[in-house]
Amino acid sequence: MPERHSRRVERGPRPYLKAELSTQEMRLKQMGAKIEVINSFLCYIRFEVDGVKVKYVYNLNRKGQFFLERVTPYPQPAGTFDSEKDVVESIRNDIAQIKQLARSSHFKELIDMNSDLRFLARRLDSICLYYDVKPEDIATIRDSLEHLHGVFDAIRGHSDRVYFDTEPFCLDREGEVPPDREDD
């Protein structure tokens, strides 16, 4: 009977991952991309807060900073941080705010509206990429956005503040850069 040699057989995408990444890199370079490959880590964090699943993901960018994003109950970039300590502090504050939000009688409705707003952003992207949008249509969209900003300003003006540990980062329109627009 022939002698059997045991050997480890890798299954799944691992054996081909490097080859696929090299192929993707080559294709992107052919398209004109400049690629910088960094060895990094991706960290998933999961909580359950008052019956609400809250998930985050963060990774290390090429500048050695941590990019944090809340994934659920709705996606929201939290920004970039210089240390893991800052990431933990941001998550601590966000969890406290989610607890506060979960107590609201409008919690599900607020989550649904956030989903609708994200879908509108995707629709705007699609309409601009696939159609020659007329200037008057751009003006209509801009006017609608200005109206919505006004609604948010009015709500802020007549509503009681419920969280005080940190200051809101995106309520004032002047001089603020949303976290997803920062340079990485």
Tab-separated table of N, CA and C in Angstrom, residues 42-172:
chain	number	residue	atom	x	y	z
A	42	LEU	N	-8.425	45.620	11.046
A	42	LEU	CA	-9.803	46.077	11.046
A	42	LEU	C	-10.444	45.489	12.289
A	43	CYS	N	-11.061	46.328	13.077
A	43	CYS	CA	-11.616	45.876	14.344
A	43	CYS	C	-13.126	46.091	14.350
A	44	TYR	N	-13.885	45.038	14.651
A	44	TYR	CA	-15.336	45.117	14.789
A	44	TYR	C	-15.684	45.106	16.272
A	45	ILE	N	-16.571	46.001	16.660
A	45	ILE	CA	-17.000	46.099	18.055
A	45	ILE	C	-18.510	45.943	18.084
A	46	ARG	N	-19.015	45.122	19.006
A	46	ARG	CA	-20.460	44.894	19.109
A	46	ARG	C	-20.928	45.146	20.533
A	47	PHE	N	-22.076	45.813	20.640
A	47	PHE	CA	-22.733	46.049	21.921
A	47	PHE	C	-24.212	45.747	21.752
A	48	GLU	N	-24.869	45.503	22.859
A	48	GLU	CA	-26.324	45.545	22.886
A	48	GLU	C	-26.678	46.540	23.974
A	49	VAL	N	-27.352	47.604	23.577
A	49	VAL	CA	-27.662	48.715	24.474
A	49	VAL	C	-29.172	48.845	24.579
A	50	ASP	N	-29.711	48.525	25.734
A	50	ASP	CA	-31.158	48.609	25.951
A	50	ASP	C	-31.938	47.922	24.830
A	51	GLY	N	-31.465	46.738	24.432
A	51	GLY	CA	-32.139	45.969	23.390
A	51	GLY	C	-31.800	46.396	21.972
A	52	VAL	N	-30.918	47.374	21.820
A	52	VAL	CA	-30.532	47.870	20.495
A	52	VAL	C	-29.127	47.363	20.178
A	53	LYS	N	-28.968	46.713	19.023
A	53	LYS	CA	-27.643	46.271	18.605
A	53	LYS	C	-26.882	47.472	18.055
A	54	VAL	N	-25.693	47.687	18.607
A	54	VAL	CA	-24.840	48.793	18.174
A	54	VAL	C	-23.504	48.190	17.768
A	55	LYS	N	-23.091	48.465	16.533
A	55	LYS	CA	-21.836	47.915	16.021
A	55	LYS	C	-20.975	49.046	15.466
A	56	TYR	N	-19.670	48.863	15.631
A	56	TYR	CA	-18.690	49.821	15.123
A	56	TYR	C	-17.617	49.061	14.365
A	57	VAL	N	-16.925	49.771	13.517
A	57	VAL	CA	-15.743	49.237	12.861
A	57	VAL	C	-14.709	50.357	12.844
A	58	TYR	N	-13.457	49.986	13.102
A	58	TYR	CA	-12.397	50.974	12.927
A	58	TYR	C	-11.172	50.314	12.340
A	59	ASN	N	-10.384	51.131	11.655
A	59	ASN	CA	-9.140	50.647	11.085
A	59	ASN	C	-8.092	51.749	11.164
A	60	LEU	N	-6.874	51.365	10.917
A	60	LEU	CA	-5.751	52.282	10.950
A	60	LEU	C	-5.511	52.777	9.534
A	61	ASN	N	-5.487	54.120	9.344
A	61	ASN	CA	-5.253	54.644	8.001
A	61	ASN	C	-3.760	54.826	7.751
A	62	ARG	N	-3.396	55.299	6.569
A	62	ARG	CA	-1.982	55.405	6.203
A	62	ARG	C	-1.229	56.442	7.016
A	63	LYS	N	-1.938	57.343	7.688
A	63	LYS	CA	-1.297	58.346	8.538
A	63	LYS	C	-1.144	57.860	9.975
A	64	GLY	N	-1.520	56.611	10.219
A	64	GLY	CA	-1.418	56.065	11.564
A	64	GLY	C	-2.550	56.502	12.476
A	65	GLN	N	-3.629	56.991	11.886
A	65	GLN	CA	-4.795	57.404	12.663
A	65	GLN	C	-5.875	56.334	12.543
A	66	PHE	N	-6.765	56.346	13.509
A	66	PHE	CA	-7.859	55.381	13.528
A	66	PHE	C	-9.102	56.015	12.920
A	67	PHE	N	-9.689	55.344	11.921
A	67	PHE	CA	-10.945	55.801	11.340
A	67	PHE	C	-12.055	54.946	11.932
A	68	LEU	N	-13.017	55.611	12.588
A	68	LEU	CA	-14.104	54.924	13.286
A	68	LEU	C	-15.427	55.225	12.610
A	69	GLU	N	-16.240	54.188	12.483
A	69	GLU	CA	-17.589	54.357	11.941
A	69	GLU	C	-18.553	53.479	12.722
A	70	ARG	N	-19.717	54.057	13.065
A	70	ARG	CA	-20.792	53.243	13.629
A	70	ARG	C	-21.475	52.568	12.452
A	71	VAL	N	-21.739	51.278	12.586
A	71	VAL	CA	-22.357	50.504	11.513
A	71	VAL	C	-23.852	50.347	11.749
A	72	THR	N	-24.236	50.016	12.981
A	72	THR	CA	-25.650	49.909	13.341
A	72	THR	C	-25.865	50.639	14.661
A	73	PRO	N	-27.039	51.170	14.935
A	73	PRO	CA	-28.311	50.950	14.260
A	73	PRO	C	-28.432	51.673	12.919
A	74	TYR	N	-27.542	52.612	12.627
A	74	TYR	CA	-27.455	53.194	11.292
A	74	TYR	C	-26.020	53.648	11.087
A	75	PRO	N	-25.514	53.543	9.857
A	75	PRO	CA	-24.124	53.914	9.604
A	75	PRO	C	-23.891	55.408	9.820
A	76	GLN	N	-22.794	55.712	10.504
A	76	GLN	CA	-22.438	57.110	10.746
A	76	GLN	C	-20.932	57.193	10.976
A	77	PRO	N	-20.195	57.843	10.063
A	77	PRO	CA	-18.765	58.025	10.318
A	77	PRO	C	-18.564	58.860	11.576
A	78	ALA	N	-17.657	58.432	12.437
A	78	ALA	CA	-17.367	59.184	13.660
A	78	ALA	C	-16.121	60.037	13.497
A	79	GLY	N	-15.300	59.741	12.497
A	79	GLY	CA	-14.121	60.547	12.237
A	79	GLY	C	-12.830	59.791	12.454
A	80	THR	N	-11.736	60.548	12.447
A	80	THR	CA	-10.416	59.966	12.654
A	80	THR	C	-9.884	60.387	14.011
A	81	PHE	N	-9.127	59.485	14.620
A	81	PHE	CA	-8.614	59.698	15.969
A	81	PHE	C	-7.142	59.311	16.010
A	82	ASP	N	-6.397	59.981	16.872
A	82	ASP	CA	-4.961	59.743	16.964
A	82	ASP	C	-4.590	58.543	17.825
A	83	SER	N	-5.488	58.097	18.680
A	83	SER	CA	-5.148	56.981	19.573
A	83	SER	C	-6.364	56.089	19.803
A	84	GLU	N	-6.085	54.865	20.228
A	84	GLU	CA	-7.173	53.949	20.577
A	84	GLU	C	-7.964	54.491	21.759
A	85	LYS	N	-7.293	55.213	22.644
A	85	LYS	CA	-7.981	55.821	23.788
A	85	LYS	C	-9.062	56.781	23.295
A	86	ASP	N	-8.745	57.572	22.262
A	86	ASP	CA	-9.737	58.496	21.698
A	86	ASP	C	-10.894	57.739	21.044
A	87	VAL	N	-10.588	56.607	20.410
A	87	VAL	CA	-11.628	55.771	19.802
A	87	VAL	C	-12.573	55.267	20.887
A	88	VAL	N	-12.006	54.754	21.974
A	88	VAL	CA	-12.818	54.224	23.078
A	88	VAL	C	-13.683	55.331	23.674
A	89	GLU	N	-13.127	56.520	23.852
A	89	GLU	CA	-13.893	57.642	24.409
A	89	GLU	C	-15.037	58.040	23.475
A	90	SER	N	-14.774	58.045	22.175
A	90	SER	CA	-15.831	58.367	21.212
A	90	SER	C	-16.950	57.333	21.273
A	91	ILE	N	-16.584	56.060	21.358
A	91	ILE	CA	-17.590	54.998	21.454
A	91	ILE	C	-18.372	55.130	22.755
A	92	ARG	N	-17.684	55.428	23.858
A	92	ARG	CA	-18.366	55.601	25.147
A	92	ARG	C	-19.427	56.692	25.041
A	93	ASN	N	-19.072	57.829	24.456
A	93	ASN	CA	-20.035	58.919	24.292
A	93	ASN	C	-21.178	58.520	23.362
A	94	ASP	N	-20.842	57.836	22.277
A	94	ASP	CA	-21.869	57.433	21.320
A	94	ASP	C	-22.848	56.449	21.951
A	95	ILE	N	-22.338	55.502	22.726
A	95	ILE	CA	-23.205	54.533	23.409
A	95	ILE	C	-24.155	55.261	24.355
A	96	ALA	N	-23.639	56.241	25.092
A	96	ALA	CA	-24.499	57.016	25.999
A	96	ALA	C	-25.588	57.744	25.210
A	97	GLN	N	-25.234	58.261	24.044
A	97	GLN	CA	-26.223	58.954	23.216
A	97	GLN	C	-27.247	57.977	22.635
A	98	ILE	N	-26.794	56.797	22.235
A	98	ILE	CA	-27.720	55.775	21.723
A	98	ILE	C	-28.692	55.363	22.823
A	99	LYS	N	-28.195	55.223	24.061
A	99	LYS	CA	-29.092	54.906	25.184
A	99	LYS	C	-30.169	55.975	25.309
A	100	GLN	N	-29.768	57.226	25.211
A	100	GLN	CA	-30.717	58.337	25.298
A	100	GLN	C	-31.726	58.263	24.150
A	101	LEU	N	-31.229	58.020	22.945
A	101	LEU	CA	-32.100	57.932	21.776
A	101	LEU	C	-33.068	56.755	21.893
A	102	ALA	N	-32.582	55.633	22.431
A	102	ALA	CA	-33.424	54.437	22.553
A	102	ALA	C	-34.611	54.662	23.481
A	103	ARG	N	-34.500	55.629	24.376
A	103	ARG	CA	-35.611	55.948	25.287
A	103	ARG	C	-36.705	56.760	24.591
A	104	SER	N	-36.391	57.304	23.439
A	104	SER	CA	-37.354	58.140	22.723
A	104	SER	C	-38.505	57.291	22.194
A	105	SER	N	-39.688	57.846	22.257
A	105	SER	CA	-40.848	57.138	21.708
A	105	SER	C	-40.808	57.131	20.177
A	106	HIS	N	-39.910	57.909	19.603
A	106	HIS	CA	-39.798	57.998	18.141
A	106	HIS	C	-38.552	57.286	17.615
A	107	PHE	N	-37.954	56.412	18.434
A	107	PHE	CA	-36.678	55.792	18.079
A	107	PHE	C	-36.717	55.134	16.703
A	108	LYS	N	-37.663	54.234	16.472
A	108	LYS	CA	-37.730	53.522	15.189
A	108	LYS	C	-37.941	54.496	14.039
A	109	GLU	N	-38.797	55.467	14.252
A	109	GLU	CA	-39.058	56.459	13.211
A	109	GLU	C	-37.792	57.260	12.877
A	110	LEU	N	-37.015	57.614	13.898
A	110	LEU	CA	-35.771	58.351	13.672
A	110	LEU	C	-34.759	57.502	12.903
A	111	ILE	N	-34.684	56.219	13.238
A	111	ILE	CA	-33.794	55.306	12.514
A	111	ILE	C	-34.239	55.197	11.058
A	112	ASP	N	-35.541	55.065	10.827
A	112	ASP	CA	-36.069	54.973	9.463
A	112	ASP	C	-35.782	56.243	8.666
A	113	MET	N	-35.925	57.413	9.303
A	113	MET	CA	-35.639	58.673	8.604
A	113	MET	C	-34.161	58.760	8.240
A	114	ASN	N	-33.292	58.296	9.136
A	114	ASN	CA	-31.868	58.299	8.829
A	114	ASN	C	-31.587	57.425	7.613
A	115	SER	N	-32.249	56.279	7.555
A	115	SER	CA	-32.105	55.390	6.408
A	115	SER	C	-32.584	56.078	5.128
A	116	ASP	N	-33.709	56.782	5.214
A	116	ASP	CA	-34.223	57.513	4.054
A	116	ASP	C	-33.238	58.582	3.585
A	117	LEU	N	-32.616	59.291	4.527
A	117	LEU	CA	-31.644	60.329	4.167
A	117	LEU	C	-30.421	59.718	3.478
A	118	ARG	N	-29.944	58.581	3.958
A	118	ARG	CA	-28.817	57.910	3.301
A	118	ARG	C	-29.211	57.463	1.900
A	119	PHE	N	-30.453	56.971	1.753
A	119	PHE	CA	-30.919	56.556	0.432
A	119	PHE	C	-30.999	57.758	-0.507
A	120	LEU	N	-31.442	58.902	0.011
A	120	LEU	CA	-31.474	60.115	-0.813
A	120	LEU	C	-30.074	60.499	-1.287
A	121	ALA	N	-29.079	60.347	-0.426
A	121	ALA	CA	-27.698	60.647	-0.824
A	121	ALA	C	-27.261	59.719	-1.958
A	122	ARG	N	-27.645	58.459	-1.882
A	122	ARG	CA	-27.314	57.517	-2.962
A	122	ARG	C	-28.065	57.868	-4.243
A	123	ARG	N	-29.315	58.305	-4.102
A	123	ARG	CA	-30.079	58.713	-5.288
A	123	ARG	C	-29.459	59.940	-5.939
A	124	LEU	N	-29.012	60.897	-5.116
A	124	LEU	CA	-28.343	62.085	-5.650
A	124	LEU	C	-27.098	61.674	-6.424
A	125	ASP	N	-26.324	60.773	-5.855
A	125	ASP	CA	-25.130	60.281	-6.528
A	125	ASP	C	-25.500	59.653	-7.872
A	126	SER	N	-26.505	58.795	-7.883
A	126	SER	CA	-26.912	58.121	-9.118
A	126	SER	C	-27.443	59.100	-10.152
A	127	ILE	N	-28.260	60.042	-9.719
A	127	ILE	CA	-28.847	60.983	-10.683
A	127	ILE	C	-27.752	61.831	-11.334
A	128	CYS	N	-26.733	62.194	-10.541
A	128	CYS	CA	-25.642	63.014	-11.080
A	128	CYS	C	-24.700	62.208	-11.964
A	129	LEU	N	-24.508	60.933	-11.645
A	129	LEU	CA	-23.600	60.105	-12.428
A	129	LEU	C	-24.222	59.591	-13.724
A	130	TYR	N	-25.531	59.399	-13.734
A	130	TYR	CA	-26.170	58.770	-14.879
A	130	TYR	C	-26.949	59.727	-15.772
A	131	TYR	N	-27.178	60.945	-15.326
A	131	TYR	CA	-27.993	61.880	-16.091
A	131	TYR	C	-27.317	63.242	-16.169
A	132	ASP	N	-27.630	63.968	-17.231
A	132	ASP	CA	-27.168	65.349	-17.382
A	132	ASP	C	-28.194	66.235	-16.677
A	133	VAL	N	-27.937	66.515	-15.423
A	133	VAL	CA	-28.896	67.237	-14.592
A	133	VAL	C	-28.887	68.714	-14.972
A	134	LYS	N	-30.065	69.244	-15.192
A	134	LYS	CA	-30.205	70.649	-15.600
A	134	LYS	C	-29.935	71.575	-14.413
A	135	PRO	N	-29.418	72.775	-14.684
A	135	PRO	CA	-29.129	73.731	-13.606
A	135	PRO	C	-30.350	74.037	-12.733
A	136	GLU	N	-31.525	74.105	-13.337
A	136	GLU	CA	-32.718	74.400	-12.537
A	136	GLU	C	-33.061	73.238	-11.587
A	137	ASP	N	-32.728	72.008	-12.010
A	137	ASP	CA	-32.947	70.865	-11.118
A	137	ASP	C	-31.942	70.869	-9.959
A	138	ILE	N	-30.708	71.243	-10.264
A	138	ILE	CA	-29.701	71.390	-9.199
A	138	ILE	C	-30.174	72.438	-8.199
A	139	ALA	N	-30.710	73.548	-8.707
A	139	ALA	CA	-31.209	74.615	-7.826
A	139	ALA	C	-32.368	74.110	-6.963
A	140	THR	N	-33.250	73.304	-7.540
A	140	THR	CA	-34.374	72.749	-6.780
A	140	THR	C	-33.870	71.852	-5.648
A	141	ILE	N	-32.896	71.004	-5.965
A	141	ILE	CA	-32.326	70.130	-4.933
A	141	ILE	C	-31.657	70.968	-3.851
A	142	ARG	N	-30.878	71.963	-4.260
A	142	ARG	CA	-30.195	72.825	-3.285
A	142	ARG	C	-31.207	73.537	-2.389
A	143	ASP	N	-32.298	74.048	-2.977
A	143	ASP	CA	-33.337	74.713	-2.177
A	143	ASP	C	-33.972	73.743	-1.175
A	144	SER	N	-34.199	72.509	-1.619
A	144	SER	CA	-34.769	71.500	-0.715
A	144	SER	C	-33.820	71.209	0.446
A	145	LEU	N	-32.531	71.130	0.148
A	145	LEU	CA	-31.545	70.896	1.205
A	145	LEU	C	-31.485	72.075	2.168
A	146	GLU	N	-31.537	73.283	1.636
A	146	GLU	CA	-31.535	74.470	2.501
A	146	GLU	C	-32.762	74.470	3.412
A	147	HIS	N	-33.903	74.079	2.856
A	147	HIS	CA	-35.121	73.991	3.665
A	147	HIS	C	-34.931	72.982	4.801
A	148	LEU	N	-34.362	71.826	4.477
A	148	LEU	CA	-34.142	70.795	5.488
A	148	LEU	C	-33.163	71.281	6.564
A	149	HIS	N	-32.118	71.991	6.156
A	149	HIS	CA	-31.208	72.589	7.142
A	149	HIS	C	-31.978	73.536	8.061
A	150	GLY	N	-32.882	74.311	7.484
A	150	GLY	CA	-33.698	75.222	8.288
A	150	GLY	C	-34.577	74.477	9.281
A	151	VAL	N	-35.128	73.345	8.851
A	151	VAL	CA	-35.943	72.518	9.751
A	151	VAL	C	-35.088	72.038	10.925
A	152	PHE	N	-33.869	71.551	10.627
A	152	PHE	CA	-32.977	71.097	11.702
A	152	PHE	C	-32.631	72.243	12.650
A	153	ASP	N	-32.359	73.426	12.099
A	153	ASP	CA	-32.047	74.593	12.935
A	153	ASP	C	-33.227	74.942	13.842
A	154	ALA	N	-34.450	74.872	13.289
A	154	ALA	CA	-35.646	75.184	14.081
A	154	ALA	C	-35.837	74.156	15.200
A	155	ILE	N	-35.637	72.886	14.883
A	155	ILE	CA	-35.769	71.833	15.901
A	155	ILE	C	-34.760	72.060	17.017
A	156	ARG	N	-33.537	72.367	16.643
A	156	ARG	CA	-32.504	72.636	17.651
A	156	ARG	C	-32.906	73.824	18.522
A	157	GLY	N	-33.523	74.814	17.907
A	157	GLY	CA	-33.909	76.017	18.629
A	157	GLY	C	-35.031	75.817	19.636
A	158	HIS	N	-35.971	74.912	19.348
A	158	HIS	CA	-37.122	74.773	20.250
A	158	HIS	C	-37.140	73.471	21.065
A	159	SER	N	-36.106	72.639	20.904
A	159	SER	CA	-36.079	71.359	21.627
A	159	SER	C	-35.150	71.434	22.835
A	160	ASP	N	-35.480	70.638	23.852
A	160	ASP	CA	-34.629	70.551	25.038
A	160	ASP	C	-33.435	69.652	24.742
A	161	ARG	N	-32.264	70.107	25.136
A	161	ARG	CA	-31.059	69.296	24.975
A	161	ARG	C	-31.060	68.202	26.040
A	162	VAL	N	-30.675	66.969	25.649
A	162	VAL	CA	-30.719	65.840	26.578
A	162	VAL	C	-29.345	65.226	26.845
A	163	TYR	N	-28.320	65.609	26.097
A	163	TYR	CA	-26.983	65.041	26.289
A	163	TYR	C	-25.974	66.176	26.376
A	164	PHE	N	-25.126	66.139	27.414
A	164	PHE	CA	-24.231	67.265	27.681
A	164	PHE	C	-22.760	66.883	27.824
A	165	ASP	N	-22.409	65.597	27.766
A	165	ASP	CA	-21.014	65.194	27.994
A	165	ASP	C	-20.062	65.683	26.905
A	166	THR	N	-20.564	65.836	25.690
A	166	THR	CA	-19.762	66.365	24.584
A	166	THR	C	-20.608	67.382	23.838
A	167	GLU	N	-19.952	68.141	22.973
A	167	GLU	CA	-20.670	69.106	22.146
A	167	GLU	C	-21.005	68.472	20.797
A	168	PRO	N	-22.153	68.831	20.219
A	168	PRO	CA	-22.497	68.309	18.890
A	168	PRO	C	-21.443	68.748	17.871
A	169	PHE	N	-21.069	67.860	16.971
A	169	PHE	CA	-20.026	68.198	16.011
A	169	PHE	C	-20.574	68.670	14.670
A	170	CYS	N	-21.857	68.552	14.456
A	170	CYS	CA	-22.356	68.822	13.111
A	170	CYS	C	-23.694	69.556	13.118
A	171	LEU	N	-23.913	70.416	14.082
A	171	LEU	CA	-25.166	71.165	14.081
A	171	LEU	C	-25.005	72.552	13.471
A	172	ASP	N	-23.817	73.118	13.597
A	172	ASP	CA	-23.559	74.411	12.979
A	172	ASP	C	-23.001	74.169	11.588
